[in-house]
Amino acid sequence: MLFGDGPIVVTLATTDVAGGVWGAQRFAEVRGVFLDARERRENLARWRRDLQRFEDKRAAEEPIAIERLLLAPDLLEDLLLWSPERRAAWREAALKSAGREKDWTKPKDVAKPPARPGQDPAADLILSAMDSPGGRRVLFRTQTAADVASALALAKDFGLVASISGGEGLADHAAELVRLKLPVVVTDTADTAMRTEGPIADRAPGLFARLVAAGLRPALGTGGAGGSARFLRLVAARQIGEGLSPEDALRSVTEWAAESAGVADRVGAISAGRRADIVVWDGDPFAAATKPRLVMVGGVVVEAPR
Amino acid sequence: MNALARSSWLAVGAAVCAGLAGSAPADEAGGGALVLRVGTLHVGDGKTVASALIVVEGGKFALVGAGDVPPRAIVRDFAAAHAAPGFIDGFTRLAVQGGAAEDVEVLTPQVRAADAFDPRSPQIRGLAAEGTTLIGFGPAASNLACGRAGAARLTATGATLVDASGPPTFSFTGAALRSDRVPATFAGARRLLECAFAGERWRGPGETDVPVDDTALAALRDLPAGPVIAWADSLACARTAVETLRAKKLEPTLVGIRDCAAEPDALAALGAPCVVTSLRPEDPLAVLSLAARLHAKGVAIAISTSAPDRSPRSLRLALSLAVAAGLPGEVALSAVTSTPAKMLGLGARVGRVATGLDADLVVTDGAPWEARSRILLVVSGGEIAFDRAAETSR
């Protein structure tokens, strides 16, 4: 179920990038796209100004055109009957009345409208996000601390409303993320990561619990690109095993998830006025063998397994 | 436990808590045995014991179940907690530098992954604190006969080899059967292995010998009957592996079979034990429930991360995913304890909490297969590898 325009997603995480473009290069690349977008915005603005000028100029010439149009039906009939002398006299009078000395019978040299700047899909996409009513919303997908630093730099430079998804890299910038009140989605917990290149000890056990302790209200994701989120509850359960309280584990996949998606006014908690999304479990939702008894979305029972 | 034992336990309880060292051998720290009292003991073979006493001495389980507390023992009370054998992540390439074998030759059975094993590899640092006390590691699956797997015990500080010459490994996957060398097909692989098992060379296309080292040939010819590991990523692959290896009286364990999720019945019909690897929360239900469906057909199941393809820390999540998809909890626990121990040929040494076996143990505050359970204590080879009480007081 979609809630409308989401943020533009920009991937900074190296493992997610086809071809394995690494840190600094990736940052330069993304920054390049943003710079292109900014330049494109300026070009488009210039084009709009030029277009306006062109329209204004044409509008200034309009009286003649309007006059010509107004007179035309009568003239078509009458001119055929008029003598050449009479026709010339009328023309003189008409031109005088329009305050113009131009010969309206000849086609005018109409200036061409200014050319619209060419297409640039990547920059256009970024621009559409930057100009969306939601306002410059960009979700940065990160992996390392350097990726998060890149995301923060891009957000600052381009005045973006950023949210950041990632894993261990978030921990190093927790204080900054709290200060900027940036929505955070943890998709890359130590055990959902695809690979472990670095030391396991450095993969920050209890990352999620530490982010919460630092004051963030992070959402928890499965990190699966196009996969199933069926067992998101077990990813949350794993955070309990690593030190998160069960209450915060629940918030991480309900209330906080809604907050980071910008839809907390509608979903994410059972409270008056919010959409009636409820799951009834046959046990602790964080225990592996627990099953849903009833799933209600927007007040409609969508699933009621026996 | 009798009254006398109980009183001695109470007497030492307070005294020993202060002396607990993070990684010191239990019998040195307290001068005696390490004694654990746990609410529920999961033996690792499907059985459970309520209110069990576990005595660890000299790196082994000296006593399991009920009995007297030995004098001068360190006693730890986990009355509300669960104890289980240390987890075994049996089918990884962790800490094996460079994959162990070149993939120029197709048959490299003489290669031992243990010779490329780095006990100080960052890939396994800190893993014992996750409850994984033993890893099986093998050469890369890029040759038809890859070489021998190995096994290592993980401790707080590093790793020690438990088995340097583990089961022979074979690979029938696309990584081994490539178009740029012979054999590139199942039929070719079967023929080459049949020849090698008989001590003969096989002439491939173009009437040239497939290059096989004399040592390799002899090693394959002289392979004794017993358990082997076979990587297979499709049903055809698995069938070729099982038929070819069984003809040599080898007993293959099939690894990497998650791609056979659509045909669990056909896979089960092969009658080979299976290792389900790399379970992820975003996997389709067919993959997550593969272990449960194979178990229902009577197939012995192990669960492994196949790290470093997948984080080695994903083992506990994989366990809970398998349970959520229908595998009974105790079976899931066996899938990371006694079953992989047997597959690695170490069933008499590790994988169960039983008298005489190596003291590898995990204490959790809930069932060991639950992702939400917290690890309270890890004992690896009789040493305390992780102690939450020591961590939190630090």
XYZ file of C-alpha atoms in Angstrom:
700
model
C 0.000 0.000 0.000
C 1.497 3.297 -1.036
C 1.017 6.635 0.590
C 1.951 8.740 -2.367
C 5.246 10.217 -3.385
C 8.084 8.674 -1.470
C 11.593 9.993 -1.394
C 14.098 9.532 -4.166
C 16.457 6.694 -3.291
C 20.169 7.263 -3.714
C 22.505 4.322 -3.148
C 25.856 5.071 -1.589
C 26.419 1.547 -0.211
C 29.123 -0.033 -2.279
C 27.884 -3.615 -2.204
C 24.553 -2.574 -3.637
C 26.094 -0.841 -6.609
C 26.435 -2.887 -9.743
C 30.026 -2.982 -10.862
C 31.315 -2.374 -7.353
C 32.007 1.329 -7.432
C 33.751 2.168 -4.214
C 33.337 4.842 -1.552
C 34.966 8.042 -2.720
C 34.287 7.372 -6.377
C 30.661 6.612 -5.659
C 30.358 9.780 -3.604
C 31.893 11.814 -6.429
C 29.515 10.169 -8.859
C 26.415 10.885 -6.784
C 27.614 14.385 -6.014
C 28.109 14.842 -9.759
C 24.496 13.911 -10.384
C 23.351 16.385 -7.756
C 25.581 19.095 -9.234
C 24.154 18.278 -12.657
C 20.705 18.540 -11.164
C 21.524 21.911 -9.652
C 22.997 23.150 -12.922
C 19.989 21.793 -14.720
C 17.709 23.601 -12.331
C 19.555 26.839 -13.177
C 19.380 26.111 -16.901
C 15.690 25.383 -16.629
C 15.157 28.590 -14.669
C 17.054 30.539 -17.327
C 14.982 28.873 -20.021
C 11.765 29.729 -18.181
C 12.904 33.368 -17.893
C 13.768 33.493 -21.601
C 10.480 31.875 -22.457
C 8.647 34.446 -20.357
C 10.472 37.258 -22.114
C 9.553 35.763 -25.450
C 5.920 35.430 -24.395
C 5.894 39.005 -23.132
C 7.342 40.290 -26.391
C 4.801 38.370 -28.406
C 2.027 39.644 -26.156
C 3.216 43.199 -26.823
C 2.802 42.589 -30.536
C -0.544 41.019 -30.011
C -2.782 44.079 -30.708
C -1.935 43.952 -34.360
C -2.555 40.287 -34.522
C -5.829 40.677 -32.656
C -6.891 43.517 -34.886
C -5.994 41.518 -37.905
C -8.090 38.673 -36.704
C -11.025 40.890 -35.808
C -11.008 42.629 -39.126
C -10.340 39.625 -41.250
C -13.889 38.214 -41.625
C -15.300 41.558 -42.757
C -12.383 42.274 -45.004
C -12.470 38.973 -46.791
C -15.805 39.889 -48.188
C -15.406 43.620 -48.596
C -11.899 43.794 -49.964
C -12.915 41.850 -52.998
C -15.383 44.601 -53.840
C -13.201 47.535 -52.847
C -11.175 49.430 -55.355
C -7.394 49.371 -54.868
C -7.521 52.999 -53.704
C -10.143 52.287 -51.123
C -8.215 49.245 -49.918
C -5.039 51.313 -49.411
C -6.952 53.980 -47.523
C -8.448 51.420 -45.193
C -5.058 49.955 -44.573
C -3.638 53.293 -43.639
C -6.498 53.972 -41.258
C -6.258 50.554 -39.683
C -2.561 50.894 -39.091
C -3.011 54.298 -37.574
C -5.725 53.096 -35.270
C -3.429 50.285 -34.041
C -0.680 52.794 -33.474
C 1.664 50.766 -35.619
C 3.398 51.579 -38.816
C 3.957 47.977 -39.787
C 2.504 46.283 -42.790
C 0.099 43.799 -41.270
C -0.612 42.082 -44.551
C 2.843 40.550 -44.675
C 3.668 37.695 -42.319
C 5.797 39.017 -39.488
C 9.227 37.677 -38.635
C 8.179 35.746 -35.543
C 11.096 35.099 -33.186
C 11.531 31.422 -32.258
C 10.872 30.492 -28.628
C 14.037 29.626 -26.681
C 15.012 25.967 -26.828
C 14.230 23.881 -23.765
C 17.348 22.300 -22.207
C 17.816 18.658 -23.262
C 16.905 15.559 -21.315
C 18.997 14.218 -18.421
C 17.180 11.297 -16.766
C 19.272 11.078 -13.592
C 19.345 14.810 -12.978
C 15.661 15.099 -13.892
C 14.794 12.438 -11.326
C 16.752 14.186 -8.622
C 15.183 17.488 -9.668
C 11.676 16.082 -9.508
C 12.419 14.970 -5.961
C 13.932 18.294 -5.055
C 10.896 20.099 -6.439
C 8.286 17.672 -5.069
C 5.649 19.025 -2.691
C 7.156 16.846 0.058
C 10.276 18.871 -0.485
C 13.653 17.528 -1.425
C 13.171 14.141 0.187
C 16.023 11.749 -0.490
C 16.629 8.352 1.093
C 20.315 7.518 1.128
C 21.200 3.835 1.249
C 24.503 3.462 3.027
C 26.781 0.794 4.356
C 29.963 2.140 5.875
C 30.538 5.155 8.099
C 32.062 6.893 5.060
C 28.806 6.381 3.144
C 26.868 7.992 5.990
C 29.315 10.908 6.026
C 28.754 11.250 2.261
C 24.988 11.277 2.762
C 25.226 13.948 5.459
C 27.476 16.071 3.238
C 25.122 15.761 0.257
C 22.107 16.597 2.411
C 23.835 19.722 3.714
C 25.243 20.904 0.370
C 22.012 20.513 -1.523
C 19.526 21.323 1.237
C 17.880 17.913 1.076
C 15.371 16.428 3.466
C 17.388 13.267 3.949
C 16.657 9.943 5.518
C 19.368 7.321 5.786
C 19.224 3.562 5.643
C 22.157 1.341 6.388
C 23.938 -0.590 9.070
C 27.064 -0.309 11.090
C 28.060 2.961 9.434
C 25.179 4.665 11.251
C 26.697 4.057 14.674
C 29.685 6.327 14.036
C 27.398 9.231 13.181
C 24.660 8.548 15.733
C 25.147 11.861 17.552
C 24.973 13.843 14.290
C 21.889 11.924 13.158
C 20.189 12.664 16.472
C 21.138 16.348 16.252
C 19.768 16.666 12.723
C 16.732 14.542 13.652
C 17.225 12.473 10.498
C 14.969 9.459 10.018
C 17.045 6.287 10.071
C 16.257 2.824 8.724
C 18.525 -0.014 9.800
C 18.515 -2.565 6.995
C 21.962 -3.989 7.410
C 22.200 -5.575 10.826
C 25.224 -7.752 11.411
C 23.312 -10.887 10.577
C 21.316 -9.695 7.615
C 24.375 -8.338 5.832
C 25.311 -10.171 2.666
C 28.974 -10.406 3.441
C 31.333 -9.946 6.295
C 34.594 -8.652 4.975
C 35.786 -6.960 8.109
C 36.246 -8.304 11.598
C 33.077 -9.666 13.091
C 33.889 -7.928 16.340
C 33.835 -4.642 14.440
C 30.437 -5.408 12.994
C 29.044 -3.877 16.106
C 26.985 -6.404 18.001
C 23.950 -4.692 19.403
C 24.182 -1.903 16.815
C 20.457 -1.310 16.870
C 20.281 -1.164 20.660
C 23.137 1.327 20.684
C 21.435 3.573 18.117
C 18.327 3.574 20.299
C 20.420 4.313 23.379
C 21.962 7.249 21.479
C 18.489 8.756 21.097
C 17.492 7.680 17.604
C 14.139 6.147 16.777
C 15.301 3.905 13.940
C 13.097 1.742 11.772
C 14.175 -1.819 11.196
C 14.098 -3.361 7.734
C 14.876 -6.770 6.305
C 17.267 -5.180 3.842
C 15.886 -7.420 1.153
C 15.779 -5.871 -2.272
C 12.574 -7.166 -3.774
C 12.453 -10.091 -1.368
C 9.958 -11.109 1.245
C 9.535 -9.226 4.498
C 7.528 -12.116 5.963
C 9.867 -12.601 8.908
C 10.714 -9.001 9.715
C 9.554 -9.837 13.250
C 12.470 -12.260 13.627
C 14.977 -9.650 12.504
C 13.498 -7.524 15.284
C 13.655 -10.499 17.659
C 17.340 -10.800 16.910
C 17.823 -7.225 18.130
C 16.240 -8.245 21.428
C 18.802 -11.033 21.606
C 21.446 -8.370 21.152
C 20.196 -6.139 23.929
C 17.204 -4.138 22.638
C 14.142 -4.097 24.876
C 11.117 -6.001 23.481
C 9.089 -2.757 23.619
C 11.618 -0.902 21.467
C 11.870 -3.904 19.128
C 8.119 -3.590 18.529
C 8.382 0.166 17.981
C 11.189 -0.368 15.476
C 8.819 -2.219 13.146
C 5.676 -0.150 13.848
C 5.766 3.379 15.252
C 9.361 4.260 14.387
C 9.058 2.668 10.961
C 6.004 4.861 10.291
C 7.924 7.920 11.484
C 10.868 7.321 9.204
C 8.507 6.809 6.279
C 6.769 10.075 7.148
C 3.359 8.467 7.667
C 3.229 8.343 11.468
C 0.077 10.465 11.463
C -1.771 7.643 9.728
C -0.215 4.327 10.804
C 2.290 2.785 13.187
C 0.317 2.713 16.417
C -3.078 1.662 17.666
C -4.616 5.012 18.545
C -7.813 6.898 17.795
C -7.782 8.449 14.340
C -5.081 6.272 12.864
C -5.788 3.633 10.267
C -6.944 0.352 11.762
C -3.974 -1.883 10.973
C -3.844 -4.659 13.545
C -2.300 -8.115 13.786
C -3.498 -10.615 16.362
C -0.804 -13.207 17.120
C -1.248 -16.591 18.762
C 1.746 -15.887 21.001
C 4.755 -13.637 21.413
C 5.272 -12.050 17.968
C 9.020 -12.337 18.472
C 8.973 -16.095 19.108
C 9.838 -18.068 15.984
C 6.856 -20.432 15.845
C 4.208 -17.763 16.565
C 1.633 -17.321 13.832
C -0.790 -14.537 12.967
C -4.442 -15.229 13.842
C -5.891 -12.184 12.201
C -4.534 -9.392 10.043
C -6.577 -6.223 9.616
C -5.602 -3.424 7.262
C -7.620 -0.223 7.253
C -10.357 -1.897 9.267
C -10.733 -4.759 6.799
C -9.727 -8.280 7.744
C -7.338 -9.309 5.004
C -6.141 -12.540 6.508
C -7.656 -14.790 9.135
C -5.673 -18.038 9.132
C -7.146 -20.702 11.352
C 21.048 -32.940 43.890
C 21.419 -33.959 47.500
C 21.405 -31.609 50.476
C 25.145 -31.715 50.972
C 25.886 -30.783 47.386
C 23.387 -27.971 47.521
C 25.007 -26.465 50.609
C 28.470 -26.639 49.058
C 27.124 -24.933 45.968
C 25.701 -22.110 48.067
C 28.971 -21.707 49.926
C 31.103 -21.196 46.845
C 28.537 -19.311 44.814
C 29.324 -15.858 46.118
C 33.045 -16.366 46.355
C 33.539 -17.375 42.732
C 31.542 -14.630 41.086
C 34.254 -12.076 41.808
C 36.952 -14.290 40.387
C 35.402 -14.907 36.972
C 37.764 -14.077 34.178
C 36.495 -13.487 30.658
C 38.512 -16.132 28.924
C 40.493 -17.973 31.551
C 40.236 -21.757 31.585
C 37.576 -22.618 34.076
C 39.670 -25.139 35.956
C 42.487 -22.631 36.408
C 40.393 -19.682 37.466
C 38.790 -21.456 40.366
C 41.285 -24.246 40.759
C 38.533 -26.796 40.094
C 35.701 -27.678 37.808
C 33.147 -25.314 36.300
C 29.685 -26.302 37.402
C 26.541 -24.998 35.764
C 23.021 -25.403 37.059
C 20.551 -24.759 34.273
C 16.775 -24.754 34.088
C 16.587 -26.654 30.810
C 19.349 -28.616 29.145
C 18.978 -29.229 25.425
C 21.263 -32.190 24.870
C 21.528 -31.515 21.142
C 20.085 -34.804 19.948
C 16.466 -33.832 20.518
C 16.334 -34.710 24.218
C 15.940 -32.225 27.051
C 16.686 -32.469 30.762
C 14.977 -30.220 33.296
C 17.035 -28.700 36.134
C 20.317 -30.164 34.988
C 23.740 -30.037 36.545
C 26.663 -29.767 34.115
C 30.208 -30.291 35.334
C 33.038 -29.133 33.060
C 36.519 -30.368 33.856
C 39.655 -30.639 31.761
C 37.898 -29.280 28.698
C 35.280 -32.049 28.769
C 31.820 -32.583 30.162
C 32.677 -34.577 33.285
C 29.110 -34.978 34.403
C 25.758 -34.142 32.869
C 22.342 -34.438 34.471
C 22.446 -34.895 38.217
C 25.155 -35.567 40.746
C 27.397 -34.010 43.341
C 29.253 -30.739 42.925
C 32.997 -31.449 43.042
C 35.028 -29.616 45.693
C 36.612 -26.249 44.782
C 34.310 -25.930 41.796
C 33.170 -22.653 40.295
C 29.403 -22.853 40.379
C 27.230 -20.742 38.135
C 23.503 -20.769 38.625
C 21.357 -20.369 35.527
C 18.218 -21.850 37.035
C 15.883 -20.019 34.656
C 18.069 -20.404 31.590
C 18.633 -22.880 28.796
C 21.857 -24.691 27.997
C 22.662 -26.223 24.633
C 25.737 -27.554 22.872
C 27.922 -24.861 21.315
C 26.673 -24.067 17.819
C 28.507 -25.635 14.904
C 28.582 -23.685 11.648
C 29.774 -26.664 9.689
C 30.040 -25.637 6.064
C 31.877 -22.376 5.673
C 35.003 -21.047 4.006
C 35.790 -18.893 7.019
C 39.427 -17.995 7.672
C 40.595 -20.036 4.665
C 42.987 -17.747 2.884
C 42.601 -17.558 -0.865
C 40.268 -20.545 -1.087
C 43.057 -23.112 -0.482
C 43.236 -24.585 -4.011
C 44.006 -23.222 -7.470
C 41.257 -23.907 -9.942
C 43.576 -24.849 -12.789
C 43.255 -28.554 -12.151
C 39.842 -30.091 -11.756
C 40.846 -32.675 -9.164
C 42.690 -31.405 -6.096
C 41.679 -33.950 -3.422
C 45.084 -33.719 -1.722
C 44.504 -30.073 -0.765
C 43.700 -29.516 2.890
C 41.771 -26.368 3.754
C 43.413 -26.538 7.186
C 46.743 -25.675 5.569
C 45.302 -22.324 4.514
C 43.435 -21.767 7.776
C 44.321 -18.587 9.622
C 43.339 -18.865 13.308
C 43.763 -15.096 13.657
C 41.557 -14.269 10.699
C 39.320 -11.264 11.394
C 36.507 -13.252 9.815
C 36.143 -15.369 12.960
C 37.111 -12.849 15.603
C 34.379 -12.441 18.171
C 32.286 -15.238 16.703
C 32.481 -17.401 19.841
C 30.496 -14.720 21.682
C 27.650 -15.516 19.270
C 27.542 -19.079 20.557
C 29.401 -20.587 17.601
C 32.086 -22.724 19.200
C 33.051 -24.801 16.181
C 33.288 -24.086 12.483
C 33.766 -26.489 9.647
C 35.651 -24.889 6.794
C 36.431 -26.135 3.345
C 38.259 -25.233 0.188
C 36.385 -23.146 -2.377
C 33.840 -25.185 -4.344
C 35.554 -24.401 -7.638
C 37.049 -27.844 -8.355
C 35.313 -31.171 -8.869
C 37.350 -32.692 -6.058
C 38.058 -29.640 -3.918
C 40.129 -31.104 -1.115
C 39.598 -31.824 2.529
C 37.491 -29.782 4.893
C 38.728 -28.955 8.355
C 37.241 -27.977 11.675
C 38.315 -25.460 14.271
C 37.168 -24.563 17.742
C 36.563 -20.874 18.339
C 37.555 -19.331 21.636
C 37.539 -15.831 23.064
C 40.992 -15.168 21.696
C 41.223 -17.129 18.456
C 40.809 -20.600 17.073
C 42.408 -24.014 17.425
C 42.282 -26.777 14.845
C 40.121 -29.695 15.886
C 40.421 -31.601 12.623
C 43.061 -30.763 10.025
C 42.020 -33.533 7.677
C 38.244 -33.566 7.608
C 35.862 -35.074 5.077
C 36.804 -34.861 1.377
C 34.790 -32.214 -0.449
C 33.393 -32.396 -3.961
C 31.637 -29.759 -5.997
C 29.220 -30.368 -8.841
C 28.169 -26.737 -9.092
C 28.644 -24.318 -11.953
C 31.760 -23.026 -10.173
C 33.453 -26.392 -10.765
C 31.936 -27.432 -14.094
C 32.953 -24.524 -16.266
C 32.966 -24.120 -19.996
C 36.674 -23.196 -20.101
C 37.967 -26.587 -18.977
C 37.052 -30.263 -18.974
C 34.751 -31.557 -17.633
C 32.074 -28.964 -18.228
C 29.107 -31.333 -17.911
C 27.596 -33.672 -15.320
C 28.324 -36.617 -17.617
C 31.951 -35.553 -17.938
C 32.265 -35.026 -14.202
C 30.827 -38.454 -13.520
C 33.134 -40.126 -16.052
C 36.250 -38.331 -14.801
C 35.516 -39.243 -11.185
C 34.661 -42.848 -12.055
C 38.014 -43.148 -13.838
C 39.899 -41.459 -10.989
C 38.208 -43.626 -8.353
C 39.433 -46.641 -10.376
C 42.923 -45.122 -10.554
C 42.681 -44.444 -14.274
C 43.089 -41.377 -16.402
C 40.221 -40.130 -18.511
C 40.656 -39.000 -22.067
C 38.417 -36.076 -22.630
C 37.364 -34.521 -25.934
C 40.243 -34.310 -28.437
C 41.800 -37.502 -27.050
C 43.935 -35.568 -24.598
C 44.238 -36.568 -20.976
C 42.427 -34.337 -18.571
C 45.362 -33.026 -16.541
C 45.314 -34.834 -13.214
C 48.174 -34.865 -10.756
C 49.506 -38.336 -9.813
C 49.029 -37.509 -6.144
C 45.464 -36.472 -6.831
C 44.781 -39.666 -8.728
C 46.203 -41.823 -5.934
C 44.290 -39.876 -3.289
C 40.989 -40.432 -5.076
C 41.732 -44.109 -5.825
C 42.551 -44.773 -2.162
C 39.628 -42.874 -0.646
C 38.180 -45.044 2.101
C 34.438 -45.461 2.458
C 32.971 -42.782 4.669
C 31.322 -39.381 4.837
C 32.109 -36.750 2.216
C 30.738 -33.308 1.476
C 29.254 -32.512 -1.923
C 28.287 -29.029 -3.084
C 25.257 -29.198 -5.331
C 23.125 -26.296 -6.510
C 20.494 -28.087 -8.555
C 18.621 -31.362 -8.401
C 20.522 -32.765 -11.391
C 23.721 -31.737 -9.696
C 22.699 -33.420 -6.444
C 21.655 -36.606 -8.236
C 24.970 -36.826 -10.132
C 26.884 -36.218 -6.902
C 25.015 -38.851 -4.928
C 25.178 -41.530 -7.634
C 28.842 -40.976 -8.498
C 30.073 -40.803 -4.920
C 27.956 -43.683 -3.648
C 29.421 -45.905 -6.355
C 32.739 -45.445 -4.490
C 30.966 -46.262 -1.178
C 31.237 -42.644 -0.094
C 28.362 -41.117 1.884
C 27.753 -37.609 0.575
C 26.205 -34.793 2.569
C 24.639 -32.356 0.118
C 25.446 -28.687 0.692
C 24.100 -25.600 -1.063
C 20.794 -27.189 -1.981
C 18.654 -24.113 -1.407
C 18.087 -23.856 -5.144
C 16.313 -27.237 -5.029
C 13.565 -25.699 -2.872
C 10.949 -26.327 -5.552
C 11.559 -30.086 -5.453
C 12.015 -31.167 -1.825
C 10.465 -34.581 -2.456
C 12.889 -35.408 -5.269
C 15.772 -34.191 -3.130
C 14.614 -36.270 -0.161
C 14.329 -39.315 -2.428
C 18.108 -39.204 -2.898
C 18.361 -40.200 0.762
C 21.388 -38.028 1.447
C 21.703 -35.739 4.471
C 21.336 -32.090 3.485
C 22.794 -28.779 4.615
C 20.606 -25.722 4.149
C 22.776 -22.657 3.798
C 22.484 -18.874 3.830
C 18.916 -18.508 5.096
C 17.847 -14.866 4.926
C 14.681 -13.214 6.197
C 13.882 -12.030 2.679
C 14.068 -15.557 1.234
C 10.875 -17.005 -0.224
C 8.958 -19.324 2.076
C 9.828 -22.283 -0.178
C 13.509 -21.818 0.696
C 12.930 -21.080 4.380
C 10.700 -24.147 4.755
C 13.066 -26.464 2.878
C 14.657 -27.728 6.098
C 11.232 -28.431 7.606
C 10.004 -30.239 4.491
C 13.148 -32.351 4.172
C 13.002 -33.187 7.876
C 9.389 -34.295 7.448
C 10.656 -36.736 4.809
C 13.188 -38.149 7.250
C 16.249 -36.363 5.850
C 18.993 -35.397 8.322
C 19.321 -31.602 8.231
C 22.119 -29.229 9.111
C 21.945 -25.442 8.915
C 24.989 -23.364 8.025
C 25.676 -19.763 7.074
C 28.116 -20.763 4.302
C 30.056 -17.692 5.441
C 31.688 -15.583 4.149
C 29.023 -15.608 1.419
C 26.738 -14.711 4.274
C 27.662 -13.180 7.613
C 28.762 -15.893 10.074
C 26.657 -14.048 12.619
C 23.506 -14.983 10.713
C 23.400 -18.514 12.164
C 21.009 -17.715 15.007
C 18.660 -15.784 12.742
C 18.782 -18.708 10.294
C 17.772 -21.058 13.127
C 14.740 -19.007 14.063
C 13.768 -18.594 10.401
C 13.817 -22.375 9.928
C 11.658 -22.791 13.049
C 9.256 -20.076 11.899
C 8.957 -21.970 8.598
C 7.980 -25.182 10.342
C 11.093 -26.969 11.616
C 10.611 -28.177 15.224
C 12.856 -26.235 17.630
C 14.807 -29.222 18.928
C 15.429 -30.406 15.358
C 16.656 -26.935 14.438
C 19.045 -27.068 17.393
C 20.325 -30.477 16.249
C 20.841 -28.893 12.820
C 23.546 -26.673 14.292
C 24.936 -29.151 16.841
C 24.860 -32.957 16.639
C 23.895 -33.255 12.957
C 26.742 -31.143 11.503
C 29.088 -32.812 14.032
C 28.220 -36.183 12.503
C 28.521 -34.842 8.950
C 32.009 -33.580 9.779
C 32.928 -36.955 11.292
C 33.167 -35.404 14.770
C 29.970 -36.819 16.254
C 31.811 -38.642 19.020
C 33.605 -35.483 20.134
C 31.281 -32.504 19.799
C 27.670 -31.558 19.124
C 25.996 -32.878 22.276
C 26.106 -32.084 25.962
C 27.076 -35.534 27.177
C 29.651 -36.946 29.550
C 33.051 -37.319 27.903
C 32.406 -34.959 25.011
C 34.277 -31.678 24.512
C 32.787 -28.996 26.724
C 31.256 -26.645 24.132
C 28.204 -25.007 25.620
C 25.882 -22.049 25.155
C 23.632 -20.716 27.907
C 20.720 -18.570 26.757
C 17.869 -16.842 28.583
C 15.318 -18.511 26.310
C 15.154 -21.424 23.898
C 18.430 -21.539 21.950
C 16.682 -21.442 18.567
C 14.820 -18.224 19.395
C 16.346 -15.128 17.810
C 15.194 -13.116 20.798
C 17.133 -15.193 23.321
C 20.169 -13.539 24.806
C 23.417 -15.398 25.227
C 24.490 -15.463 28.854
C 27.537 -17.719 28.748
C 29.597 -19.518 26.130
C 31.983 -22.284 27.081
C 34.325 -23.457 24.329
C 36.567 -26.445 24.928
C 36.052 -25.983 28.654
C 37.041 -22.315 28.576
C 34.670 -19.442 29.117
C 34.585 -17.697 25.741
C 31.846 -15.210 26.606
C 30.265 -14.212 29.883
C 27.491 -11.640 29.905
C 27.912 -11.104 33.639
C 31.560 -10.134 33.073
C 30.687 -8.015 30.001
C 28.061 -5.920 31.766
C 30.138 -5.345 34.913
C 33.084 -4.206 32.813
